[in-house]
């Protein structure tokens, strides 16, 4: 996979030399290039921002340097270096939610181009113009505001890179993790069996794999119900068996709710 990143702070991306992402770059699985947006400015101050039309606080990124950057990194015609048309990703609190499903979708692309906004964001015409040439997706990591898109790009790249073939040593670990099945993962334990007076749950040391699977399933359901009721609500009805429903009912009762269905109480 080829990845280009455009930012006014290319130094933010130093961690991409490290760890498993660094290894993926070293072995050619990931061809990553970071570009300074100011490369495409022409004034002495290398200006990338200006005041917003219509008024309001802060500054907006000017369209001209972005236009030239995208022309250079996503030219319309096929070039001799065999480049591909990238998918443009723009981190923004106004974007679509970044999910594990979107990470899988991005991992199947051959070329990603990230545009990191700063200040209040990028002039809308940059995205509108780019969208006439390539797929453009504004992506949000959650409902909070950062100083800019750089840290969001690090997060997205980490989630995507670990899905590339050959990056994660043990492929099995990809589908037992949180979010793979719409539930949070059960708690994990390793040795020693007793630590500071706290014991590993007996079932995990029993060697009874049917019991272990059931215990983990129950813990996943209890955790998800307590922490992420939105994920429980989004489960397809056929995703839950009889024992799953029983576990969720116990969890709801523990939290002072009703056993399902609530029925005709309080009418
Ligand atoms: C802030 C450009 N959802 C996380 C996120 C992503 C991007 C930004 N903020 C939060 C951001 C300022 C300028 C992007």
PDB file of C-alpha atoms and ligand atoms in Angstrom:
ATOM      1  CA  UNK A   1       0.000   0.000   0.000  1.00  0.00           C
ATOM      2  CA  UNK A   2       1.137   3.524  -0.841  1.00  0.00           C
ATOM      3  CA  UNK A   3       0.396   6.331   1.652  1.00  0.00           C
ATOM      4  CA  UNK A   4       1.049  10.056   1.241  1.00  0.00           C
ATOM      5  CA  UNK A   5       0.537  12.539   4.063  1.00  0.00           C
ATOM      6  CA  UNK A   6       0.411  16.327   3.647  1.00  0.00           C
ATOM      7  CA  UNK A   7       0.849  18.466   6.770  1.00  0.00           C
ATOM      8  CA  UNK A   8       2.429  21.707   7.946  1.00  0.00           C
ATOM      9  CA  UNK A   9       4.009  19.607  10.751  1.00  0.00           C
ATOM     10  CA  UNK A  10       5.780  16.689   9.019  1.00  0.00           C
ATOM     11  CA  UNK A  11       7.760  16.097  12.266  1.00  0.00           C
ATOM     12  CA  UNK A  12       4.566  14.738  13.837  1.00  0.00           C
ATOM     13  CA  UNK A  13       5.048  11.577  11.800  1.00  0.00           C
ATOM     14  CA  UNK A  14       8.443  10.545  13.220  1.00  0.00           C
ATOM     15  CA  UNK A  15       6.803   7.667  15.178  1.00  0.00           C
ATOM     16  CA  UNK A  16       5.940   6.009  11.848  1.00  0.00           C
ATOM     17  CA  UNK A  17       9.598   4.876  11.681  1.00  0.00           C
ATOM     18  CA  UNK A  18       9.045   2.770  14.812  1.00  0.00           C
ATOM     19  CA  UNK A  19       7.580  -0.555  15.795  1.00  0.00           C
ATOM     20  CA  UNK A  20       5.461  -2.621  13.426  1.00  0.00           C
ATOM     21  CA  UNK A  21       4.642   0.306  11.124  1.00  0.00           C
ATOM     22  CA  UNK A  22       8.382   0.967  10.787  1.00  0.00           C
ATOM     23  CA  UNK A  23       8.879  -2.707   9.978  1.00  0.00           C
ATOM     24  CA  UNK A  24       6.105  -2.631   7.345  1.00  0.00           C
ATOM     25  CA  UNK A  25       7.859   0.352   5.760  1.00  0.00           C
ATOM     26  CA  UNK A  26      11.262  -1.325   5.910  1.00  0.00           C
ATOM     27  CA  UNK A  27      10.002  -4.498   4.189  1.00  0.00           C
ATOM     28  CA  UNK A  28       8.054  -2.598   1.503  1.00  0.00           C
ATOM     29  CA  UNK A  29       4.527  -3.546   2.621  1.00  0.00           C
ATOM     30  CA  UNK A  30       3.933   0.161   3.305  1.00  0.00           C
ATOM     31  CA  UNK A  31       5.368   2.870   1.039  1.00  0.00           C
ATOM     32  CA  UNK A  32       4.895   6.014   3.092  1.00  0.00           C
ATOM     33  CA  UNK A  33       5.864   9.588   2.231  1.00  0.00           C
ATOM     34  CA  UNK A  34       5.263  12.699   4.349  1.00  0.00           C
ATOM     35  CA  UNK A  35       5.060  16.077   2.587  1.00  0.00           C
ATOM     36  CA  UNK A  36       5.275  19.605   3.967  1.00  0.00           C
ATOM     37  CA  UNK A  37       2.311  21.638   2.679  1.00  0.00           C
ATOM     38  CA  UNK A  38       4.565  24.729   2.605  1.00  0.00           C
ATOM     39  CA  UNK A  39       6.427  23.096  -0.314  1.00  0.00           C
ATOM     40  CA  UNK A  40       3.487  24.362  -2.377  1.00  0.00           C
ATOM     41  CA  UNK A  41       3.512  27.984  -1.146  1.00  0.00           C
ATOM     42  CA  UNK A  42       5.242  30.734  -3.143  1.00  0.00           C
ATOM     43  CA  UNK A  43       5.195  33.823  -0.913  1.00  0.00           C
ATOM     44  CA  UNK A  44       8.151  34.712   1.334  1.00  0.00           C
ATOM     45  CA  UNK A  45       6.171  33.888   4.491  1.00  0.00           C
ATOM     46  CA  UNK A  46       4.988  30.542   3.045  1.00  0.00           C
ATOM     47  CA  UNK A  47       1.446  31.417   4.151  1.00  0.00           C
ATOM     48  CA  UNK A  48      -1.079  28.585   4.464  1.00  0.00           C
ATOM     49  CA  UNK A  49      -3.962  30.373   6.258  1.00  0.00           C
ATOM     50  CA  UNK A  50      -6.239  33.370   5.938  1.00  0.00           C
ATOM     51  CA  UNK A  51      -9.310  34.859   7.654  1.00  0.00           C
ATOM     52  CA  UNK A  52     -12.699  33.170   7.187  1.00  0.00           C
ATOM     53  CA  UNK A  53     -15.263  34.626   4.753  1.00  0.00           C
ATOM     54  CA  UNK A  54     -18.435  35.414   6.681  1.00  0.00           C
ATOM     55  CA  UNK A  55     -16.478  36.161   9.834  1.00  0.00           C
ATOM     56  CA  UNK A  56     -15.963  33.977  12.869  1.00  0.00           C
ATOM     57  CA  UNK A  57     -13.043  32.952  15.035  1.00  0.00           C
ATOM     58  CA  UNK A  58      -9.682  31.637  13.921  1.00  0.00           C
ATOM     59  CA  UNK A  59      -8.178  31.067  10.495  1.00  0.00           C
ATOM     60  CA  UNK A  60      -8.926  28.819   7.518  1.00  0.00           C
ATOM     61  CA  UNK A  61      -6.386  27.014   5.321  1.00  0.00           C
ATOM     62  CA  UNK A  62      -6.036  28.720   1.922  1.00  0.00           C
ATOM     63  CA  UNK A  63      -6.991  26.607  -1.090  1.00  0.00           C
ATOM     64  CA  UNK A  64      -3.989  27.348  -3.382  1.00  0.00           C
ATOM     65  CA  UNK A  65      -1.242  25.323  -1.625  1.00  0.00           C
ATOM     66  CA  UNK A  66      -3.660  22.418  -1.128  1.00  0.00           C
ATOM     67  CA  UNK A  67      -4.657  22.531  -4.795  1.00  0.00           C
ATOM     68  CA  UNK A  68      -1.021  22.291  -5.898  1.00  0.00           C
ATOM     69  CA  UNK A  69      -0.258  19.555  -3.352  1.00  0.00           C
ATOM     70  CA  UNK A  70      -3.148  17.405  -4.557  1.00  0.00           C
ATOM     71  CA  UNK A  71      -2.239  18.071  -8.223  1.00  0.00           C
ATOM     72  CA  UNK A  72       1.290  16.829  -7.477  1.00  0.00           C
ATOM     73  CA  UNK A  73       0.314  13.762  -5.441  1.00  0.00           C
ATOM     74  CA  UNK A  74      -2.818  12.749  -7.361  1.00  0.00           C
ATOM     75  CA  UNK A  75      -2.278  13.778 -10.998  1.00  0.00           C
ATOM     76  CA  UNK A  76      -5.148  12.895 -13.301  1.00  0.00           C
ATOM     77  CA  UNK A  77      -3.107  10.865 -15.786  1.00  0.00           C
ATOM     78  CA  UNK A  78      -1.242   7.655 -15.109  1.00  0.00           C
ATOM     79  CA  UNK A  79       2.430   8.530 -14.638  1.00  0.00           C
ATOM     80  CA  UNK A  80       5.385   6.298 -15.604  1.00  0.00           C
ATOM     81  CA  UNK A  81       6.058   5.459 -11.925  1.00  0.00           C
ATOM     82  CA  UNK A  82       2.812   3.504 -12.090  1.00  0.00           C
ATOM     83  CA  UNK A  83       1.031   5.574  -9.461  1.00  0.00           C
ATOM     84  CA  UNK A  84      -2.577   4.888  -8.684  1.00  0.00           C
ATOM     85  CA  UNK A  85      -5.488   7.252  -8.109  1.00  0.00           C
ATOM     86  CA  UNK A  86      -5.546   7.732  -4.339  1.00  0.00           C
ATOM     87  CA  UNK A  87      -8.457   7.905  -1.949  1.00  0.00           C
ATOM     88  CA  UNK A  88      -8.282  11.263  -0.146  1.00  0.00           C
ATOM     89  CA  UNK A  89      -8.890  11.173   3.605  1.00  0.00           C
ATOM     90  CA  UNK A  90      -9.370  14.326   5.631  1.00  0.00           C
ATOM     91  CA  UNK A  91      -9.606  14.036   9.432  1.00  0.00           C
ATOM     92  CA  UNK A  92     -12.281  16.385  10.738  1.00  0.00           C
ATOM     93  CA  UNK A  93     -14.678  16.501  13.686  1.00  0.00           C
ATOM     94  CA  UNK A  94     -17.351  16.890  10.956  1.00  0.00           C
ATOM     95  CA  UNK A  95     -16.407  13.608   9.240  1.00  0.00           C
ATOM     96  CA  UNK A  96     -18.009  10.169   9.154  1.00  0.00           C
ATOM     97  CA  UNK A  97     -17.093   7.999  12.154  1.00  0.00           C
ATOM     98  CA  UNK A  98     -13.872   6.020  11.830  1.00  0.00           C
ATOM     99  CA  UNK A  99     -14.708   2.400  12.670  1.00  0.00           C
ATOM    100  CA  UNK A 100     -13.048  -0.993  12.390  1.00  0.00           C
ATOM    101  CA  UNK A 101     -15.221  -1.542   9.291  1.00  0.00           C
ATOM    102  CA  UNK A 102     -13.797   1.609   7.670  1.00  0.00           C
ATOM    103  CA  UNK A 103     -10.279   0.501   8.676  1.00  0.00           C
ATOM    104  CA  UNK A 104     -10.875  -2.763   6.759  1.00  0.00           C
ATOM    105  CA  UNK A 105     -12.183  -0.817   3.764  1.00  0.00           C
ATOM    106  CA  UNK A 106      -9.081   1.424   3.747  1.00  0.00           C
ATOM    107  CA  UNK A 107      -6.755  -1.566   4.146  1.00  0.00           C
ATOM    108  CA  UNK A 108      -8.098  -2.826   0.794  1.00  0.00           C
ATOM    109  CA  UNK A 109      -7.087   0.404  -1.031  1.00  0.00           C
ATOM    110  CA  UNK A 110      -3.818   0.594  -2.935  1.00  0.00           C
ATOM    111  CA  UNK A 111      -3.171   4.315  -2.303  1.00  0.00           C
ATOM    112  CA  UNK A 112      -4.282   6.608   0.539  1.00  0.00           C
ATOM    113  CA  UNK A 113      -3.653  10.354   0.616  1.00  0.00           C
ATOM    114  CA  UNK A 114      -4.138  12.126   3.948  1.00  0.00           C
ATOM    115  CA  UNK A 115      -4.688  15.887   4.169  1.00  0.00           C
ATOM    116  CA  UNK A 116      -4.064  17.276   7.655  1.00  0.00           C
ATOM    117  CA  UNK A 117      -5.972  20.442   8.409  1.00  0.00           C
ATOM    118  CA  UNK A 118      -4.967  22.949  11.092  1.00  0.00           C
ATOM    119  CA  UNK A 119      -6.631  26.076  12.502  1.00  0.00           C
ATOM    120  CA  UNK A 120     -10.418  25.894  11.913  1.00  0.00           C
ATOM    121  CA  UNK A 121      -9.980  23.623   8.877  1.00  0.00           C
ATOM    122  CA  UNK A 122      -9.460  23.666   5.094  1.00  0.00           C
ATOM    123  CA  UNK A 123     -11.337  25.835   2.530  1.00  0.00           C
ATOM    124  CA  UNK A 124     -14.274  23.666   1.410  1.00  0.00           C
ATOM    125  CA  UNK A 125     -13.444  24.147  -2.288  1.00  0.00           C
ATOM    126  CA  UNK A 126     -10.296  22.048  -1.867  1.00  0.00           C
ATOM    127  CA  UNK A 127     -12.430  19.030  -0.972  1.00  0.00           C
ATOM    128  CA  UNK A 128     -15.122  19.843  -3.548  1.00  0.00           C
ATOM    129  CA  UNK A 129     -12.528  20.140  -6.323  1.00  0.00           C
ATOM    130  CA  UNK A 130     -10.667  16.997  -5.235  1.00  0.00           C
ATOM    131  CA  UNK A 131     -13.969  15.088  -5.230  1.00  0.00           C
ATOM    132  CA  UNK A 132     -14.255  15.668  -9.003  1.00  0.00           C
ATOM    133  CA  UNK A 133     -11.032  13.652  -9.423  1.00  0.00           C
ATOM    134  CA  UNK A 134     -10.898  11.074  -6.641  1.00  0.00           C
ATOM    135  CA  UNK A 135     -12.929   9.603  -3.783  1.00  0.00           C
ATOM    136  CA  UNK A 136     -12.852  11.945  -0.780  1.00  0.00           C
ATOM    137  CA  UNK A 137     -13.793  10.959   2.773  1.00  0.00           C
ATOM    138  CA  UNK A 138     -13.834  13.255   5.788  1.00  0.00           C
ATOM    139  CA  UNK A 139     -13.249  11.070   8.836  1.00  0.00           C
ATOM    140  CA  UNK A 140     -13.887  11.697  12.543  1.00  0.00           C
ATOM    141  CA  UNK A 141     -12.320   9.731  15.372  1.00  0.00           C
ATOM    142  CA  UNK A 142     -14.912  10.902  17.850  1.00  0.00           C
ATOM    143  CA  UNK A 143     -16.762  13.899  19.144  1.00  0.00           C
ATOM    144  CA  UNK A 144     -13.901  16.093  20.277  1.00  0.00           C
ATOM    145  CA  UNK A 145     -11.699  18.732  18.667  1.00  0.00           C
ATOM    146  CA  UNK A 146      -7.912  18.479  18.226  1.00  0.00           C
ATOM    147  CA  UNK A 147      -5.457  21.154  17.100  1.00  0.00           C
ATOM    148  CA  UNK A 148      -5.291  19.478  13.706  1.00  0.00           C
ATOM    149  CA  UNK A 149      -5.557  16.245  11.753  1.00  0.00           C
ATOM    150  CA  UNK A 150      -2.017  14.911  12.385  1.00  0.00           C
ATOM    151  CA  UNK A 151      -2.701  12.761  15.448  1.00  0.00           C
ATOM    152  CA  UNK A 152      -5.884  11.454  13.824  1.00  0.00           C
ATOM    153  CA  UNK A 153      -3.817  10.313  10.822  1.00  0.00           C
ATOM    154  CA  UNK A 154      -1.441   8.424  13.146  1.00  0.00           C
ATOM    155  CA  UNK A 155      -4.429   6.648  14.679  1.00  0.00           C
ATOM    156  CA  UNK A 156      -6.039   5.800  11.334  1.00  0.00           C
ATOM    157  CA  UNK A 157      -2.751   4.561   9.865  1.00  0.00           C
ATOM    158  CA  UNK A 158      -2.086   2.336  12.851  1.00  0.00           C
ATOM    159  CA  UNK A 159      -5.562   0.789  12.616  1.00  0.00           C
ATOM    160  CA  UNK A 160      -5.184   0.257   8.841  1.00  0.00           C
ATOM    161  CA  UNK A 161      -1.564  -0.928   8.716  1.00  0.00           C
ATOM    162  CA  UNK A 162      -2.080  -3.752  11.190  1.00  0.00           C
ATOM    163  CA  UNK A 163      -4.743  -5.169   8.825  1.00  0.00           C
ATOM    164  CA  UNK A 164      -2.327  -5.375   5.867  1.00  0.00           C
ATOM    165  CA  UNK A 165      -1.324  -8.928   4.945  1.00  0.00           C
ATOM    166  CA  UNK A 166       1.864  -9.961   6.731  1.00  0.00           C
ATOM    167  CA  UNK A 167       2.034  -7.032   9.176  1.00  0.00           C
ATOM    168  CA  UNK A 168       0.524  -8.803  12.176  1.00  0.00           C
ATOM    169  CA  UNK A 169       2.429 -11.991  12.956  1.00  0.00           C
ATOM    170  CA  UNK A 170      -0.484 -13.993  14.325  1.00  0.00           C
ATOM    171  CA  UNK A 171      -3.407 -13.618  11.900  1.00  0.00           C
ATOM    172  CA  UNK A 172      -5.714 -15.329  14.412  1.00  0.00           C
ATOM    173  CA  UNK A 173      -5.500 -12.358  16.758  1.00  0.00           C
ATOM    174  CA  UNK A 174      -7.310 -10.239  14.141  1.00  0.00           C
ATOM    175  CA  UNK A 175     -10.701 -11.814  14.672  1.00  0.00           C
ATOM    176  CA  UNK A 176     -10.865 -12.345  18.410  1.00  0.00           C
ATOM    177  CA  UNK A 177     -10.357  -8.730  19.336  1.00  0.00           C
ATOM    178  CA  UNK A 178     -12.784  -6.053  20.470  1.00  0.00           C
ATOM    179  CA  UNK A 179     -15.095  -4.861  17.658  1.00  0.00           C
ATOM    180  CA  UNK A 180     -14.528  -7.897  15.442  1.00  0.00           C
ATOM    181  CA  UNK A 181     -17.906  -9.333  16.513  1.00  0.00           C
ATOM    182  CA  UNK A 182     -19.763  -6.245  17.628  1.00  0.00           C
ATOM    183  CA  UNK A 183     -18.924  -6.868  21.296  1.00  0.00           C
ATOM    184  CA  UNK A 184     -16.139  -5.702  23.586  1.00  0.00           C
ATOM    185  CA  UNK A 185     -13.520  -8.293  24.447  1.00  0.00           C
ATOM    186  CA  UNK A 186     -13.557 -10.190  27.757  1.00  0.00           C
ATOM    187  CA  UNK A 187     -10.885  -9.347  30.364  1.00  0.00           C
ATOM    188  CA  UNK A 188      -7.414 -10.857  29.859  1.00  0.00           C
ATOM    189  CA  UNK A 189      -5.059 -12.472  32.386  1.00  0.00           C
ATOM    190  CA  UNK A 190      -1.556 -13.905  32.357  1.00  0.00           C
ATOM    191  CA  UNK A 191       0.793 -15.384  34.991  1.00  0.00           C
ATOM    192  CA  UNK A 192       1.131 -15.338  37.958  1.00  0.00           C
ATOM    193  CA  UNK A 193      -2.176 -17.016  38.912  1.00  0.00           C
ATOM    194  CA  UNK A 194      -2.262 -14.959  42.099  1.00  0.00           C
ATOM    195  CA  UNK A 195      -0.955 -11.387  42.226  1.00  0.00           C
ATOM    196  CA  UNK A 196      -1.288  -8.915  45.118  1.00  0.00           C
ATOM    197  CA  UNK A 197      -4.086 -11.024  46.542  1.00  0.00           C
ATOM    198  CA  UNK A 198      -6.003 -11.039  43.248  1.00  0.00           C
ATOM    199  CA  UNK A 199      -6.604 -14.431  41.612  1.00  0.00           C
ATOM    200  CA  UNK A 200      -7.135 -15.236  37.951  1.00  0.00           C
ATOM    201  CA  UNK A 201     -10.750 -16.486  37.565  1.00  0.00           C
ATOM    202  CA  UNK A 202     -10.808 -20.228  38.240  1.00  0.00           C
ATOM    203  CA  UNK A 203     -12.602 -21.045  34.979  1.00  0.00           C
ATOM    204  CA  UNK A 204      -9.623 -19.783  32.915  1.00  0.00           C
ATOM    205  CA  UNK A 205      -7.356 -22.303  34.670  1.00  0.00           C
ATOM    206  CA  UNK A 206      -9.831 -25.175  34.406  1.00  0.00           C
ATOM    207  CA  UNK A 207      -8.773 -26.341  30.942  1.00  0.00           C
ATOM    208  CA  UNK A 208     -12.510 -26.744  30.117  1.00  0.00           C
ATOM    209  CA  UNK A 209     -12.652 -24.886  26.817  1.00  0.00           C
ATOM    210  CA  UNK A 210     -16.433 -24.986  26.472  1.00  0.00           C
ATOM    211  CA  UNK A 211     -16.756 -23.397  29.920  1.00  0.00           C
ATOM    212  CA  UNK A 212     -14.021 -20.865  29.088  1.00  0.00           C
ATOM    213  CA  UNK A 213     -15.750 -19.861  25.834  1.00  0.00           C
ATOM    214  CA  UNK A 214     -19.075 -19.431  27.641  1.00  0.00           C
ATOM    215  CA  UNK A 215     -17.453 -17.401  30.436  1.00  0.00           C
ATOM    216  CA  UNK A 216     -15.732 -15.124  27.912  1.00  0.00           C
ATOM    217  CA  UNK A 217     -18.951 -14.690  25.983  1.00  0.00           C
ATOM    218  CA  UNK A 218     -20.819 -13.708  29.185  1.00  0.00           C
ATOM    219  CA  UNK A 219     -18.057 -11.278  30.206  1.00  0.00           C
ATOM    220  CA  UNK A 220     -18.145  -9.706  26.731  1.00  0.00           C
ATOM    221  CA  UNK A 221     -21.889  -9.263  26.949  1.00  0.00           C
ATOM    222  CA  UNK A 222     -21.788  -7.831  30.501  1.00  0.00           C
ATOM    223  CA  UNK A 223     -19.004  -5.412  29.623  1.00  0.00           C
ATOM    224  CA  UNK A 224     -20.630  -4.297  26.421  1.00  0.00           C
ATOM    225  CA  UNK A 225     -23.992  -3.788  28.122  1.00  0.00           C
ATOM    226  CA  UNK A 226     -22.367  -1.714  30.898  1.00  0.00           C
ATOM    227  CA  UNK A 227     -20.016   0.360  28.748  1.00  0.00           C
ATOM    228  CA  UNK A 228     -21.522   0.411  25.274  1.00  0.00           C
ATOM    229  CA  UNK A 229     -25.309   0.073  25.324  1.00  0.00           C
ATOM    230  CA  UNK A 230     -25.238   1.507  21.757  1.00  0.00           C
ATOM    231  CA  UNK A 231     -23.343  -1.603  20.584  1.00  0.00           C
ATOM    232  CA  UNK A 232     -25.829  -3.949  22.272  1.00  0.00           C
ATOM    233  CA  UNK A 233     -28.730  -2.081  20.638  1.00  0.00           C
ATOM    234  CA  UNK A 234     -27.025  -2.436  17.234  1.00  0.00           C
ATOM    235  CA  UNK A 235     -26.673  -6.249  17.465  1.00  0.00           C
ATOM    236  CA  UNK A 236     -28.693  -8.232  14.942  1.00  0.00           C
ATOM    237  CA  UNK A 237     -31.338 -10.269  16.828  1.00  0.00           C
ATOM    238  CA  UNK A 238     -29.884 -13.500  15.421  1.00  0.00           C
ATOM    239  CA  UNK A 239     -26.464 -12.561  16.888  1.00  0.00           C
ATOM    240  CA  UNK A 240     -27.798 -13.478  20.338  1.00  0.00           C
ATOM    241  CA  UNK A 241     -28.575 -16.963  21.569  1.00  0.00           C
ATOM    242  CA  UNK A 242     -30.734 -17.939  24.547  1.00  0.00           C
ATOM    243  CA  UNK A 243     -27.778 -17.910  26.972  1.00  0.00           C
ATOM    244  CA  UNK A 244     -26.659 -14.534  25.584  1.00  0.00           C
ATOM    245  CA  UNK A 245     -30.101 -13.060  26.302  1.00  0.00           C
ATOM    246  CA  UNK A 246     -30.033 -14.499  29.806  1.00  0.00           C
ATOM    247  CA  UNK A 247     -26.634 -12.886  30.464  1.00  0.00           C
ATOM    248  CA  UNK A 248     -27.876  -9.521  29.185  1.00  0.00           C
ATOM    249  CA  UNK A 249     -31.038  -9.771  31.304  1.00  0.00           C
ATOM    250  CA  UNK A 250     -28.943 -10.426  34.422  1.00  0.00           C
ATOM    251  CA  UNK A 251     -26.743  -7.428  33.515  1.00  0.00           C
ATOM    252  CA  UNK A 252     -29.809  -5.188  33.064  1.00  0.00           C
ATOM    253  CA  UNK A 253     -31.236  -6.315  36.414  1.00  0.00           C
ATOM    254  CA  UNK A 254     -27.870  -5.650  38.118  1.00  0.00           C
ATOM    255  CA  UNK A 255     -28.010  -2.109  36.796  1.00  0.00           C
ATOM    256  CA  UNK A 256     -31.558  -1.685  38.167  1.00  0.00           C
ATOM    257  CA  UNK A 257     -33.271  -2.102  34.818  1.00  0.00           C
ATOM    258  CA  UNK A 258     -36.008  -4.490  33.713  1.00  0.00           C
ATOM    259  CA  UNK A 259     -35.784  -8.080  32.652  1.00  0.00           C
ATOM    260  CA  UNK A 260     -36.728  -8.063  28.953  1.00  0.00           C
ATOM    261  CA  UNK A 261     -39.398  -7.441  27.880  1.00  0.00           C
ATOM    262  CA  UNK A 262     -40.477  -4.685  30.323  1.00  0.00           C
ATOM    263  CA  UNK A 263     -44.114  -5.741  29.656  1.00  0.00           C
ATOM    264  CA  UNK A 264     -47.083  -3.960  31.203  1.00  0.00           C
ATOM    265  CA  UNK A 265     -45.491  -2.499  34.348  1.00  0.00           C
ATOM    266  CA  UNK A 266     -46.186   1.106  35.301  1.00  0.00           C
ATOM    267  CA  UNK A 267     -49.001   1.529  32.776  1.00  0.00           C
TER     268      UNK A 267
HETATM  269  C1  LIG B   1      -9.133  19.863  14.262  1.00  0.00           C
HETATM  270  C2  LIG B   1      -8.461  20.069  11.557  1.00  0.00           C
HETATM  271  N1  LIG B   1     -12.297  13.485  15.515  1.00  0.00           N
HETATM  272  C3  LIG B   1     -10.954  13.795  15.836  1.00  0.00           C
HETATM  273  C4  LIG B   1     -10.493  15.069  15.157  1.00  0.00           C
HETATM  274  C5  LIG B   1      -9.988  15.071  13.876  1.00  0.00           C
HETATM  275  C6  LIG B   1      -9.546  16.261  13.292  1.00  0.00           C
HETATM  276  C7  LIG B   1      -9.628  17.440  14.015  1.00  0.00           C
HETATM  277  N2  LIG B   1     -10.123  17.427  15.246  1.00  0.00           N
HETATM  278  C8  LIG B   1     -10.554  16.275  15.812  1.00  0.00           C
HETATM  279  C9  LIG B   1      -9.188  18.737  13.440  1.00  0.00           C
HETATM  280  C10 LIG B   1      -8.733  21.091  13.723  1.00  0.00           C
HETATM  281  C11 LIG B   1      -8.395  21.187  12.374  1.00  0.00           C
HETATM  282  C12 LIG B   1      -8.848  18.839  12.094  1.00  0.00           C
END
